[in-house]
Short mmCIF file of N, CA and C in Angstrom, two decimals:
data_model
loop_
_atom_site.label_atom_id
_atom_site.label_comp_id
_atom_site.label_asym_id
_atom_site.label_seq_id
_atom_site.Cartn_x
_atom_site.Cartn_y
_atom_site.Cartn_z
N UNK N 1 0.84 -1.18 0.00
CA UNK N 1 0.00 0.00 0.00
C UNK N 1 0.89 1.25 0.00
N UNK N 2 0.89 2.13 -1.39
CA UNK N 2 1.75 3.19 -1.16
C UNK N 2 0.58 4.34 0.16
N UNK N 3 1.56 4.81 0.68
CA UNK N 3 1.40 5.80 1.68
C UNK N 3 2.28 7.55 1.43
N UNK N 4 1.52 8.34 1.21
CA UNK N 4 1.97 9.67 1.20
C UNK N 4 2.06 10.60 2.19
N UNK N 5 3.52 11.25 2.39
CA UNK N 5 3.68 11.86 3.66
C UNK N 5 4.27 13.71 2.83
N UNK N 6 3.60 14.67 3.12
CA UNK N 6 3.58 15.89 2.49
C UNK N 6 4.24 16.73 3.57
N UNK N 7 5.08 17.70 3.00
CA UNK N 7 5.66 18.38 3.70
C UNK N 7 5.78 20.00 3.18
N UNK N 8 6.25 21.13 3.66
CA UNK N 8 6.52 22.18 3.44
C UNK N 8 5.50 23.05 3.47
N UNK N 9 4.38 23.14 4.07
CA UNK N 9 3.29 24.00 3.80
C UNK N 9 4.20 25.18 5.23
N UNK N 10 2.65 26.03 5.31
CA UNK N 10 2.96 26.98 6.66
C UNK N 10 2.64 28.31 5.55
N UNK N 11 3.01 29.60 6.51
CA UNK N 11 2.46 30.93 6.92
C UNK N 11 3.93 31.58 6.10
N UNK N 12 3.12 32.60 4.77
CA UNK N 12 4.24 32.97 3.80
C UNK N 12 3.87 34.38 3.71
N UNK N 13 4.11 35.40 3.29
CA UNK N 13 3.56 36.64 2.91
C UNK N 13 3.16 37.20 1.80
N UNK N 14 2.50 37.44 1.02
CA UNK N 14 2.23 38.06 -0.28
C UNK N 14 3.31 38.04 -0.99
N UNK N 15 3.63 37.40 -2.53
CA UNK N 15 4.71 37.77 -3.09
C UNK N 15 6.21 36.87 -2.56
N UNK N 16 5.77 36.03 -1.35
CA UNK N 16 6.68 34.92 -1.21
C UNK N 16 6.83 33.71 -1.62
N UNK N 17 7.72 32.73 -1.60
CA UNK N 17 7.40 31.18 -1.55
C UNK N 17 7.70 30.17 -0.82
N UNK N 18 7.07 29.34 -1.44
CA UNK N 18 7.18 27.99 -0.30
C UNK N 18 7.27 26.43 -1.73
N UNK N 19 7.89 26.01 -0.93
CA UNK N 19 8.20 24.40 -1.98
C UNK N 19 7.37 23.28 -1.03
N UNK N 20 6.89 22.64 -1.65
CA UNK N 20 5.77 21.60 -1.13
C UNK N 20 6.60 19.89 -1.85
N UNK N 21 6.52 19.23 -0.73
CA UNK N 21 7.37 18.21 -1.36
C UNK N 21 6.06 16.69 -0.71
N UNK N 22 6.18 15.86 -1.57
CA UNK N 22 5.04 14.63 -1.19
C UNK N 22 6.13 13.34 -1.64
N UNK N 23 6.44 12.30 -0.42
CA UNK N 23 6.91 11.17 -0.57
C UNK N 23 6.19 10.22 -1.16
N UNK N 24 6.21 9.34 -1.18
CA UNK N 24 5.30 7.93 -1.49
C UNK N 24 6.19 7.32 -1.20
N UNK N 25 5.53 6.39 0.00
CA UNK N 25 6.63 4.71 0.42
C UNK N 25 6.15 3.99 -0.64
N UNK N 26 6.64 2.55 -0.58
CA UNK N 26 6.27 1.20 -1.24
C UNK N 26 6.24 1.96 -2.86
N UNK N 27 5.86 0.84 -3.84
CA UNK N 27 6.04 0.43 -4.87
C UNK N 27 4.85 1.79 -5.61
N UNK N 28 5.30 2.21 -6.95
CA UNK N 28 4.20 2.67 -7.75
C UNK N 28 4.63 2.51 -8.88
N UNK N 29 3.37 1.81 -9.78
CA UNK N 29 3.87 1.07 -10.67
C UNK N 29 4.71 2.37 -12.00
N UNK N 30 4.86 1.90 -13.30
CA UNK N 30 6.06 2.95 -13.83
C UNK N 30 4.68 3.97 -14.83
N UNK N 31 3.50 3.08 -14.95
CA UNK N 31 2.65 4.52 -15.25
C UNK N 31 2.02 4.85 -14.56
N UNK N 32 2.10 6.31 -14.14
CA UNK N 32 1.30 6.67 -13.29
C UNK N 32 1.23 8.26 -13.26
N UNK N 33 0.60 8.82 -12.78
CA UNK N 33 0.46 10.50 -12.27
C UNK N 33 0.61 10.54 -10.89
N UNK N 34 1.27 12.01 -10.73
CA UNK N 34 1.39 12.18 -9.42
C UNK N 34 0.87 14.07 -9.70
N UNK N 35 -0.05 14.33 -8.85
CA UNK N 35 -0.09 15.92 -9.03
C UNK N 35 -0.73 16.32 -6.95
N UNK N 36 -0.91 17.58 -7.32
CA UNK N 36 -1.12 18.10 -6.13
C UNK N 36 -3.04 19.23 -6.72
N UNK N 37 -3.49 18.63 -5.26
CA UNK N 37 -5.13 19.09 -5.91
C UNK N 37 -4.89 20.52 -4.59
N UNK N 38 -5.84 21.40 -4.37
CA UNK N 38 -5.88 22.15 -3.01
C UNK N 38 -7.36 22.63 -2.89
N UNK N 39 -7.68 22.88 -1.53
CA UNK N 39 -9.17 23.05 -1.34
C UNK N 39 -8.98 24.17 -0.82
N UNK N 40 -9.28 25.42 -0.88
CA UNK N 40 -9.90 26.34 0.30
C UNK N 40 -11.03 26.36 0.99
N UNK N 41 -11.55 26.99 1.99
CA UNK N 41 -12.39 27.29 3.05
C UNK N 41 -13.62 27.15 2.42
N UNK N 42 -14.63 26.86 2.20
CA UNK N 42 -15.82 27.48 1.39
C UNK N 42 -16.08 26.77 -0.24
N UNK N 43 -14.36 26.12 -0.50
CA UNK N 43 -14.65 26.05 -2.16
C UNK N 43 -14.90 24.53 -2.38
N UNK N 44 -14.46 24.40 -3.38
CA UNK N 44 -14.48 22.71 -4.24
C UNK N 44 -13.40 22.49 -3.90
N UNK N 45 -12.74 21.41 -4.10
CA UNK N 45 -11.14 21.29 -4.67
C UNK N 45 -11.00 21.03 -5.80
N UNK N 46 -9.53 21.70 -6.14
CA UNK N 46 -9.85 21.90 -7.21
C UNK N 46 -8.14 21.34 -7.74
N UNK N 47 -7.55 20.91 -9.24
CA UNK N 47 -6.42 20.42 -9.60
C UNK N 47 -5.25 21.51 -9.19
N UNK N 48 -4.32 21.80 -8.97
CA UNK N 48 -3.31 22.76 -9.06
C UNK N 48 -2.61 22.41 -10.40
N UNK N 49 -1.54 20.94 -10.29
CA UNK N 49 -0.91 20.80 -11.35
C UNK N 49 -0.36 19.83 -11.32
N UNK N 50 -0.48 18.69 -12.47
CA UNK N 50 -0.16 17.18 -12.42
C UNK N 50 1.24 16.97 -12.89
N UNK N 51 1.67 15.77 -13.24
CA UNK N 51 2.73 15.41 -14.01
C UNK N 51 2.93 14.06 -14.26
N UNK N 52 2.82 13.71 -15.02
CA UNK N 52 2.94 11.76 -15.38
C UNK N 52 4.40 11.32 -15.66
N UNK N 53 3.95 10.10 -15.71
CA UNK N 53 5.50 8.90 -15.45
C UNK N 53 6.03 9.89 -17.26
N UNK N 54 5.57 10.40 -17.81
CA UNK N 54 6.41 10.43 -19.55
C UNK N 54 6.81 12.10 -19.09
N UNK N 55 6.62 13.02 -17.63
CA UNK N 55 6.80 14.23 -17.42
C UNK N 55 6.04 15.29 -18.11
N UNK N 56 4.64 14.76 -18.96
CA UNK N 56 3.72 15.52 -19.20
C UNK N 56 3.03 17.02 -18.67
N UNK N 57 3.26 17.94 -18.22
CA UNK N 57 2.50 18.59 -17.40
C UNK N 57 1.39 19.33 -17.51
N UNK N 58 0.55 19.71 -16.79
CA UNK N 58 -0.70 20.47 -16.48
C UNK N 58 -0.89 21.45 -15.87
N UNK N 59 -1.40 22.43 -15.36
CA UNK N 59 -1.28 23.61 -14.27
C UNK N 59 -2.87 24.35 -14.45
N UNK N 60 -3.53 24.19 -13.40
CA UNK N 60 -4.47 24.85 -13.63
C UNK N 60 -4.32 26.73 -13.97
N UNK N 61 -5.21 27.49 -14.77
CA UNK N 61 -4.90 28.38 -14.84
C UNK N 61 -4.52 29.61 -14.11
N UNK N 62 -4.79 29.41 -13.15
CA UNK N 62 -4.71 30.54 -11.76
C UNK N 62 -3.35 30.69 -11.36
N UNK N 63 -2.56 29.33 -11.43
CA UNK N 63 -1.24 29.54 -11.24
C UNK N 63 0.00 29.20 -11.99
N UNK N 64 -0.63 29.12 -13.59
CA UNK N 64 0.76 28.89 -14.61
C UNK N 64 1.20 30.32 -14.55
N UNK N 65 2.49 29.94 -14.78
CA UNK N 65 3.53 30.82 -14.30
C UNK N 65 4.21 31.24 -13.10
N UNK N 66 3.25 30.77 -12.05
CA UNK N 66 3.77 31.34 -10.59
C UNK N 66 4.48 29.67 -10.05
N UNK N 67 3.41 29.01 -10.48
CA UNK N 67 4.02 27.50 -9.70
C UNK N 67 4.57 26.43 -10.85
N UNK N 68 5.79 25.57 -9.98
CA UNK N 68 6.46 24.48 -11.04
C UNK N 68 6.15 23.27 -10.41
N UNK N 69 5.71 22.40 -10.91
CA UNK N 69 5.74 20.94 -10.55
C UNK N 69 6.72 19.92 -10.97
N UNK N 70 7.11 19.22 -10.16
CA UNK N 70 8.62 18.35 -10.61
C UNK N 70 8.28 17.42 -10.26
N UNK N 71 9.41 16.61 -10.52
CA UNK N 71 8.99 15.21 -10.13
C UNK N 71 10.60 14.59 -10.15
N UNK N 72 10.90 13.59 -9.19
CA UNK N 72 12.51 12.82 -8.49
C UNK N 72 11.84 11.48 -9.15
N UNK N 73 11.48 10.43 -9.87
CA UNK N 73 11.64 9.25 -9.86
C UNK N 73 12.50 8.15 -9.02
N UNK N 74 13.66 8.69 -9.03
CA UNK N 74 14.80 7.95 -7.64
C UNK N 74 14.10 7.79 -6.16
N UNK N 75 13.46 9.03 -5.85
CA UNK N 75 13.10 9.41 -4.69
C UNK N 75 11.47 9.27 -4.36
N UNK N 76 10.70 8.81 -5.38
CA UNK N 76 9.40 8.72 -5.43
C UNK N 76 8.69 10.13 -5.22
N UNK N 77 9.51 10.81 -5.31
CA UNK N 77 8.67 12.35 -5.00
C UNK N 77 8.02 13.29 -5.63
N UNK N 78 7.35 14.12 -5.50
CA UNK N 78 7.04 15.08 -6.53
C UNK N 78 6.70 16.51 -5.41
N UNK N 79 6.91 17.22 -6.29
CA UNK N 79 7.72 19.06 -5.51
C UNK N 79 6.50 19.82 -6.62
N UNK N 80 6.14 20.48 -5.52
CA UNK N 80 5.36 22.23 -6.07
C UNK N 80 6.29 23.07 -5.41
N UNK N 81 6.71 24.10 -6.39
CA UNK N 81 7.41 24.95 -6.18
C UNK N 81 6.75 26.44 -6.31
N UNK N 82 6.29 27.38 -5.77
CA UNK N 82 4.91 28.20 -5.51
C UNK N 82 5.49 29.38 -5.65
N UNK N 83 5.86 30.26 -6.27
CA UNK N 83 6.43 31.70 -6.31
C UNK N 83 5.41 32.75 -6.59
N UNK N 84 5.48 33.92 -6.14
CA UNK N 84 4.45 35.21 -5.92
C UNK N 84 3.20 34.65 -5.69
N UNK N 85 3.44 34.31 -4.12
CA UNK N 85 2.33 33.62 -4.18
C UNK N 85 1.39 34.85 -3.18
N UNK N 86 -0.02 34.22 -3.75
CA UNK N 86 -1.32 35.67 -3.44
C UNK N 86 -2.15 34.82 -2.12
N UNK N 87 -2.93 35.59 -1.43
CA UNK N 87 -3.78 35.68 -0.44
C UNK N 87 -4.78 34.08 -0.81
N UNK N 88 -5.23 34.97 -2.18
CA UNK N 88 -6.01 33.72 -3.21
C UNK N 88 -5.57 32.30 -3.17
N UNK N 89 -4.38 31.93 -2.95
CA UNK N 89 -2.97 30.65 -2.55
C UNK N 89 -3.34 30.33 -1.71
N UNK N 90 -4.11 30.38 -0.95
CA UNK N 90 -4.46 29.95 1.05
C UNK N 90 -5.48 28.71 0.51
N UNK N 91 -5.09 27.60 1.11
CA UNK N 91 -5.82 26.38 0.61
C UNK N 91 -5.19 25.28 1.43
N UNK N 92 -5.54 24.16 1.71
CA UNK N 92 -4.80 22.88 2.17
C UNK N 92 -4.58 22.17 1.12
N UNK N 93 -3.24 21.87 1.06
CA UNK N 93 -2.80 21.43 -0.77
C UNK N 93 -2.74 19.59 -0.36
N UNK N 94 -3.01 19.04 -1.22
CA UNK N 94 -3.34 17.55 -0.89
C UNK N 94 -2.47 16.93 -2.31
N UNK N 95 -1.50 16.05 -1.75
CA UNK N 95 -0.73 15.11 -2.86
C UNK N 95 -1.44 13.93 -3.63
N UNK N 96 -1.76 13.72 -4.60
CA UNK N 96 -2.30 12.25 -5.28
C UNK N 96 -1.47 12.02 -6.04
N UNK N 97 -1.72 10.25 -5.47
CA UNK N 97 -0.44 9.59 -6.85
C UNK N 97 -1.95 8.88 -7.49
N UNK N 98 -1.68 8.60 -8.76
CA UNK N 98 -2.47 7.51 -9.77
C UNK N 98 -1.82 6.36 -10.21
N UNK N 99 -1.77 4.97 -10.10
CA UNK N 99 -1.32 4.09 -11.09
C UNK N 99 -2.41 3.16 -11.44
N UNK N 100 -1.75 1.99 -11.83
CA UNK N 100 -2.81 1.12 -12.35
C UNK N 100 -3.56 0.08 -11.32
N UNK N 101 -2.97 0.26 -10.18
CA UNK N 101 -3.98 -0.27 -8.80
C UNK N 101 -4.84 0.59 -8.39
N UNK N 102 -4.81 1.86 -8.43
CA UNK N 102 -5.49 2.81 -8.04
C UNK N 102 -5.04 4.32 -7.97
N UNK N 103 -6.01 5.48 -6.70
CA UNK N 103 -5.34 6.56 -6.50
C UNK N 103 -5.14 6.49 -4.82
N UNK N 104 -4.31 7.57 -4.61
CA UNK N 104 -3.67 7.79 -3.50
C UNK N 104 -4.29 8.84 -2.92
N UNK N 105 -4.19 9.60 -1.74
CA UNK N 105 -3.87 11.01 -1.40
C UNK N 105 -3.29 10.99 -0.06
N UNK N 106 -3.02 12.06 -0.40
CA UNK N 106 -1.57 12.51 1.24
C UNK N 106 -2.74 12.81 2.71
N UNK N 107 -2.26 13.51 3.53
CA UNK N 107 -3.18 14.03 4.25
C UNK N 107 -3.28 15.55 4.49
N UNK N 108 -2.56 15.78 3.60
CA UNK N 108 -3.02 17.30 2.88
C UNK N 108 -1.94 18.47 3.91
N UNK N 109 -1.51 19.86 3.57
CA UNK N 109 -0.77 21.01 4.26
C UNK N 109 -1.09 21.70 4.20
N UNK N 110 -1.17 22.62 5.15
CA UNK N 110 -2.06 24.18 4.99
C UNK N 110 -0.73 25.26 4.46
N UNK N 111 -1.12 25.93 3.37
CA UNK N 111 -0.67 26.77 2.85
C UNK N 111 -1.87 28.49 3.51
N UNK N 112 -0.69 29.44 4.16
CA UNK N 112 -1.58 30.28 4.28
C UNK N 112 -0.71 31.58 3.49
N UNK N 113 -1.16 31.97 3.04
CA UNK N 113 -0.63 33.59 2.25
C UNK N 113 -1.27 34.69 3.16
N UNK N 114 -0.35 35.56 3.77
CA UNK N 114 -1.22 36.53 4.19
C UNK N 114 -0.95 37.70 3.28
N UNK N 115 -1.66 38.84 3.47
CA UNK N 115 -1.44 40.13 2.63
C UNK N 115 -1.05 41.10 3.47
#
């Protein structure tokens, strides 16, 4: 059973950043997606920005350009990297992996932006 452990969230200021990093123990098979979804207070959740086993990427529109998504294969990991980041950014960001057993999710980090 892969298991996801998320790290780097916390309290940033308008126009700062923060790098968000998500492990996965055990095995995931070699196709698969790994992206990061985030919910705020009140909303849906909603995709941020994926990346598949071929390094495909996605970014929802709100934050192409501000945020990068990566991905370590060695390390099973995958990194949001969040620059000028806005008030609007305040969300609990949640890791999912996809393969062909199923999906995953982390137990999510609070990202807060203040202004």
């Amino acid at each position: 059973q892969v298991q996801l452990v998320e790290s780097g969230g916390g309290l940033v200021q308008a126009g700062g950043s923060l790098r968000l990093s998500c492990a996965a123990s055990g095995r995931i098979y070699s196709n698969n997606v790994m992206a990061w979804y985030r919910q705020a207070p009140g909303k849906q959740r909603e995709l941020v920005a994926k990346i598949d086993s071929g390094r495909t990427i996605n970014y929802a529109d709100s934050v192409k350009g501000r945020f990068t998504i990566s991905r370590d294969n060695a390390k099973n990991t995958v990194y949001l990297q969040m620059n000028s980041l806005k008030p609007e950014d305040t969300a609990v960001y949640t890791c999912y992996v996809w393969d062909l057993r199923g999906n995953v999710w982390g137990q999510g980090t609070q990202v807060t932006v203040s202004s």
